[in-house]
Structures are given as C-alpha cells and as structure tokens.
Amino acid sequence: MLRIAPSVLVFSAVLATVGCGGDDESATVTGTVSYRERMAIVGDAEVRVELLDVSRQDAPAQKLAEQVQPLEGRQVPIPFELSYDADDIDERFTYAVRGEIVADGRVLFRSTQTTPVITRGNPVEGVELVLTKA
C-alpha cells in the first residue's frame, strides 16, 4: 500500500490553487465621456478615465484600471472601456469612474461628482461620465 505524507498533500493542494496562472477573470466597465458646454476641443488633447476603489473614507482611492486615449480631433461623446481583474472586486466595496480631458498639460474638463459602478446595483456598461469645465 502506498502512503503519501501529509506535507506532500498540502503542497499539491497549494500548487493546484496557485499553479496554473491565467485564471484571472477579466471584466470591463464601458461608457462615454462628455461635457455639456458647447465647445470643440482642439490641439493635442487626451481623455483619461480611471476605475477606482472609493470604499475607504480616510484613504486615497485605489486605482484598478486606467485608459488614456488621444482625441485626435474627435469630439464628445467619447467611448471608453476599462478592463479590470474581476477577482479584485469585493461586493461589499464601492467603485467609481473618474475622468478628465487634458490638453497641453492643462486639465480642461474633469469629474466633479462620483459616478458609481460595478457593485450595489450600479452599471458596468452604458456609464455616462459627464465632465465639468475646470
């Protein structure tokens, strides 16, 4: 009869849970960035959108994903897609997207309100991120 030491069984179990890699479950938050002002953006402007964990009140928000895209003459609404690791999401926590439009190192428009996503019945698609003139 073959006997296997308990330490070998524990080691095998650890390898089975850690081993393969690639088990990360990718997910996305999609939507559009816009602003209400009737003006076109010219020059080398870019849109930056971040997915943040905003659960901790006395700590800075933790960035889970970011997308930076040049406008290249496009005008609002600008679509965005943020890919994140679904394993990083805790259903008890609060997540939000934040955005800004930057040109020549200067913020032209930015988020001024929290736009919740993912948990607590908040959307992961069709998110409308409306920016305010800075």
PDB file of C-alpha atoms in Angstrom:
ATOM      1  CA  MET A   1       0.000   0.000   0.000  1.00  0.00           C
ATOM      2  CA  LEU A   2       1.316   3.433  -0.996  1.00  0.00           C
ATOM      3  CA  ARG A   3       1.464   6.031   1.785  1.00  0.00           C
ATOM      4  CA  ILE A   4       1.663   9.750   0.977  1.00  0.00           C
ATOM      5  CA  ALA A   5       2.988  12.129   3.584  1.00  0.00           C
ATOM      6  CA  PRO A   6       0.533  14.876   4.669  1.00  0.00           C
ATOM      7  CA  SER A   7       3.069  17.574   3.697  1.00  0.00           C
ATOM      8  CA  VAL A   8       3.017  16.307   0.092  1.00  0.00           C
ATOM      9  CA  LEU A   9      -0.784  16.558   0.016  1.00  0.00           C
ATOM     10  CA  VAL A  10      -0.703  20.137   1.338  1.00  0.00           C
ATOM     11  CA  PHE A  11       1.977  21.094  -1.199  1.00  0.00           C
ATOM     12  CA  SER A  12      -0.109  19.571  -4.015  1.00  0.00           C
ATOM     13  CA  ALA A  13      -3.193  21.496  -2.913  1.00  0.00           C
ATOM     14  CA  VAL A  14      -1.226  24.756  -2.899  1.00  0.00           C
ATOM     15  CA  LEU A  15       0.071  24.066  -6.410  1.00  0.00           C
ATOM     16  CA  ALA A  16      -3.439  23.338  -7.638  1.00  0.00           C
ATOM     17  CA  THR A  17      -4.751  26.677  -6.381  1.00  0.00           C
ATOM     18  CA  VAL A  18      -1.786  28.828  -7.346  1.00  0.00           C
ATOM     19  CA  GLY A  19      -0.164  26.891 -10.109  1.00  0.00           C
ATOM     20  CA  CYS A  20      -1.759  27.483 -13.433  1.00  0.00           C
ATOM     21  CA  GLY A  21      -1.910  31.265 -13.575  1.00  0.00           C
ATOM     22  CA  GLY A  22      -4.082  32.767 -16.263  1.00  0.00           C
ATOM     23  CA  ASP A  23      -7.140  32.190 -14.068  1.00  0.00           C
ATOM     24  CA  ASP A  24      -7.652  35.942 -13.697  1.00  0.00           C
ATOM     25  CA  GLU A  25     -11.178  36.786 -14.704  1.00  0.00           C
ATOM     26  CA  SER A  26     -11.156  39.888 -16.883  1.00  0.00           C
ATOM     27  CA  ALA A  27     -14.138  42.209 -16.858  1.00  0.00           C
ATOM     28  CA  THR A  28     -14.886  45.665 -18.267  1.00  0.00           C
ATOM     29  CA  VAL A  29     -16.683  48.894 -17.498  1.00  0.00           C
ATOM     30  CA  THR A  30     -17.821  50.715 -20.638  1.00  0.00           C
ATOM     31  CA  GLY A  31     -19.449  54.037 -21.304  1.00  0.00           C
ATOM     32  CA  THR A  32     -18.952  57.521 -22.697  1.00  0.00           C
ATOM     33  CA  VAL A  33     -17.237  60.717 -21.615  1.00  0.00           C
ATOM     34  CA  SER A  34     -18.941  64.015 -22.437  1.00  0.00           C
ATOM     35  CA  TYR A  35     -19.463  67.548 -21.193  1.00  0.00           C
ATOM     36  CA  ARG A  36     -22.363  69.985 -21.500  1.00  0.00           C
ATOM     37  CA  GLU A  37     -20.535  73.078 -22.760  1.00  0.00           C
ATOM     38  CA  ARG A  38     -20.970  73.836 -26.459  1.00  0.00           C
ATOM     39  CA  MET A  39     -17.334  73.993 -27.485  1.00  0.00           C
ATOM     40  CA  ALA A  40     -14.943  71.942 -29.540  1.00  0.00           C
ATOM     41  CA  ILE A  41     -11.624  70.767 -28.182  1.00  0.00           C
ATOM     42  CA  VAL A  42      -8.656  71.466 -30.407  1.00  0.00           C
ATOM     43  CA  GLY A  43      -4.978  70.633 -30.145  1.00  0.00           C
ATOM     44  CA  ASP A  44      -3.306  67.632 -28.578  1.00  0.00           C
ATOM     45  CA  ALA A  45      -5.986  66.718 -26.069  1.00  0.00           C
ATOM     46  CA  GLU A  46      -6.493  63.352 -24.418  1.00  0.00           C
ATOM     47  CA  VAL A  47      -9.202  61.700 -22.346  1.00  0.00           C
ATOM     48  CA  ARG A  48      -8.225  59.913 -19.136  1.00  0.00           C
ATOM     49  CA  VAL A  49     -10.667  57.605 -17.374  1.00  0.00           C
ATOM     50  CA  GLU A  50      -9.927  55.686 -14.168  1.00  0.00           C
ATOM     51  CA  LEU A  51     -11.694  52.914 -12.285  1.00  0.00           C
ATOM     52  CA  LEU A  52     -11.249  53.491  -8.567  1.00  0.00           C
ATOM     53  CA  ASP A  53     -11.980  51.694  -5.313  1.00  0.00           C
ATOM     54  CA  VAL A  54     -13.507  54.528  -3.263  1.00  0.00           C
ATOM     55  CA  SER A  55     -14.535  52.413  -0.255  1.00  0.00           C
ATOM     56  CA  ARG A  56     -12.134  53.819   2.313  1.00  0.00           C
ATOM     57  CA  GLN A  57     -13.135  57.263   3.512  1.00  0.00           C
ATOM     58  CA  ASP A  58      -9.865  58.164   5.212  1.00  0.00           C
ATOM     59  CA  ALA A  59      -7.552  56.885   2.479  1.00  0.00           C
ATOM     60  CA  PRO A  60      -6.830  57.777  -1.135  1.00  0.00           C
ATOM     61  CA  ALA A  61      -8.814  55.892  -3.750  1.00  0.00           C
ATOM     62  CA  GLN A  62      -7.069  52.829  -5.160  1.00  0.00           C
ATOM     63  CA  LYS A  63      -6.768  52.792  -8.975  1.00  0.00           C
ATOM     64  CA  LEU A  64      -7.828  49.467 -10.506  1.00  0.00           C
ATOM     65  CA  ALA A  65      -7.715  50.463 -14.180  1.00  0.00           C
ATOM     66  CA  GLU A  66      -6.961  53.433 -16.410  1.00  0.00           C
ATOM     67  CA  GLN A  67      -7.468  54.302 -20.053  1.00  0.00           C
ATOM     68  CA  VAL A  68      -5.738  57.248 -21.729  1.00  0.00           C
ATOM     69  CA  GLN A  69      -6.673  57.980 -25.318  1.00  0.00           C
ATOM     70  CA  PRO A  70      -5.825  60.903 -27.602  1.00  0.00           C
ATOM     71  CA  LEU A  71      -8.838  62.719 -29.005  1.00  0.00           C
ATOM     72  CA  GLU A  72      -7.220  63.186 -32.424  1.00  0.00           C
ATOM     73  CA  GLY A  73      -9.928  65.625 -33.475  1.00  0.00           C
ATOM     74  CA  ARG A  74     -12.842  63.536 -32.147  1.00  0.00           C
ATOM     75  CA  GLN A  75     -15.472  65.337 -30.154  1.00  0.00           C
ATOM     76  CA  VAL A  76     -17.697  64.178 -27.302  1.00  0.00           C
ATOM     77  CA  PRO A  77     -19.194  61.788 -26.549  1.00  0.00           C
ATOM     78  CA  ILE A  78     -16.017  59.704 -26.445  1.00  0.00           C
ATOM     79  CA  PRO A  79     -16.408  55.971 -25.699  1.00  0.00           C
ATOM     80  CA  PHE A  80     -14.248  54.325 -23.041  1.00  0.00           C
ATOM     81  CA  GLU A  81     -13.562  50.768 -21.952  1.00  0.00           C
ATOM     82  CA  LEU A  82     -11.778  49.929 -18.716  1.00  0.00           C
ATOM     83  CA  SER A  83     -10.563  46.353 -18.281  1.00  0.00           C
ATOM     84  CA  TYR A  84     -10.025  45.150 -14.733  1.00  0.00           C
ATOM     85  CA  ASP A  85      -9.457  41.904 -12.873  1.00  0.00           C
ATOM     86  CA  ALA A  86     -12.827  40.709 -11.558  1.00  0.00           C
ATOM     87  CA  ASP A  87     -11.002  38.950  -8.712  1.00  0.00           C
ATOM     88  CA  ASP A  88     -10.066  42.416  -7.356  1.00  0.00           C
ATOM     89  CA  ILE A  89     -13.730  43.297  -6.791  1.00  0.00           C
ATOM     90  CA  ASP A  90     -15.306  42.887  -3.361  1.00  0.00           C
ATOM     91  CA  GLU A  91     -19.116  43.114  -3.441  1.00  0.00           C
ATOM     92  CA  ARG A  92     -19.018  44.952  -0.090  1.00  0.00           C
ATOM     93  CA  PHE A  93     -16.904  47.789  -1.517  1.00  0.00           C
ATOM     94  CA  THR A  94     -17.758  50.856  -3.602  1.00  0.00           C
ATOM     95  CA  TYR A  95     -16.232  51.542  -7.024  1.00  0.00           C
ATOM     96  CA  ALA A  96     -16.418  54.619  -9.247  1.00  0.00           C
ATOM     97  CA  VAL A  97     -15.115  56.009 -12.513  1.00  0.00           C
ATOM     98  CA  ARG A  98     -13.456  59.384 -12.794  1.00  0.00           C
ATOM     99  CA  GLY A  99     -12.378  61.217 -15.919  1.00  0.00           C
ATOM    100  CA  GLU A 100     -10.712  64.289 -17.281  1.00  0.00           C
ATOM    101  CA  ILE A 101      -9.781  65.867 -20.576  1.00  0.00           C
ATOM    102  CA  VAL A 102      -6.275  67.290 -20.678  1.00  0.00           C
ATOM    103  CA  ALA A 103      -4.610  69.458 -23.336  1.00  0.00           C
ATOM    104  CA  ASP A 104      -1.059  70.784 -23.251  1.00  0.00           C
ATOM    105  CA  GLY A 105      -0.657  69.634 -19.638  1.00  0.00           C
ATOM    106  CA  ARG A 106      -3.728  71.571 -18.512  1.00  0.00           C
ATOM    107  CA  VAL A 107      -6.982  69.992 -17.294  1.00  0.00           C
ATOM    108  CA  LEU A 108      -9.857  71.359 -19.382  1.00  0.00           C
ATOM    109  CA  PHE A 109     -12.682  69.209 -18.003  1.00  0.00           C
ATOM    110  CA  ARG A 110     -12.902  66.865 -15.011  1.00  0.00           C
ATOM    111  CA  SER A 111     -15.280  64.772 -12.967  1.00  0.00           C
ATOM    112  CA  THR A 112     -16.842  66.653 -10.086  1.00  0.00           C
ATOM    113  CA  GLN A 113     -19.358  64.021  -8.997  1.00  0.00           C
ATOM    114  CA  THR A 114     -18.926  60.393  -8.048  1.00  0.00           C
ATOM    115  CA  THR A 115     -20.073  58.024 -10.774  1.00  0.00           C
ATOM    116  CA  PRO A 116     -20.554  54.644  -9.055  1.00  0.00           C
ATOM    117  CA  VAL A 117     -20.104  51.392 -10.992  1.00  0.00           C
ATOM    118  CA  ILE A 118     -19.981  47.580 -10.611  1.00  0.00           C
ATOM    119  CA  THR A 119     -21.370  46.874  -7.114  1.00  0.00           C
ATOM    120  CA  ARG A 120     -24.584  47.727  -5.252  1.00  0.00           C
ATOM    121  CA  GLY A 121     -26.693  47.571  -8.398  1.00  0.00           C
ATOM    122  CA  ASN A 122     -24.556  50.074 -10.318  1.00  0.00           C
ATOM    123  CA  PRO A 123     -23.863  49.539 -14.031  1.00  0.00           C
ATOM    124  CA  VAL A 124     -20.831  48.135 -15.819  1.00  0.00           C
ATOM    125  CA  GLU A 125     -21.955  49.254 -19.262  1.00  0.00           C
ATOM    126  CA  GLY A 126     -23.568  52.383 -20.629  1.00  0.00           C
ATOM    127  CA  VAL A 127     -21.920  54.513 -17.929  1.00  0.00           C
ATOM    128  CA  GLU A 128     -22.298  58.219 -18.691  1.00  0.00           C
ATOM    129  CA  LEU A 129     -19.394  60.216 -17.336  1.00  0.00           C
ATOM    130  CA  VAL A 130     -20.283  63.920 -17.632  1.00  0.00           C
ATOM    131  CA  LEU A 131     -17.341  66.237 -17.010  1.00  0.00           C
ATOM    132  CA  THR A 132     -17.368  69.856 -15.827  1.00  0.00           C
ATOM    133  CA  LYS A 133     -15.189  72.665 -17.161  1.00  0.00           C
ATOM    134  CA  ALA A 134     -12.128  73.119 -14.945  1.00  0.00           C
TER     135      ALA A 134
END
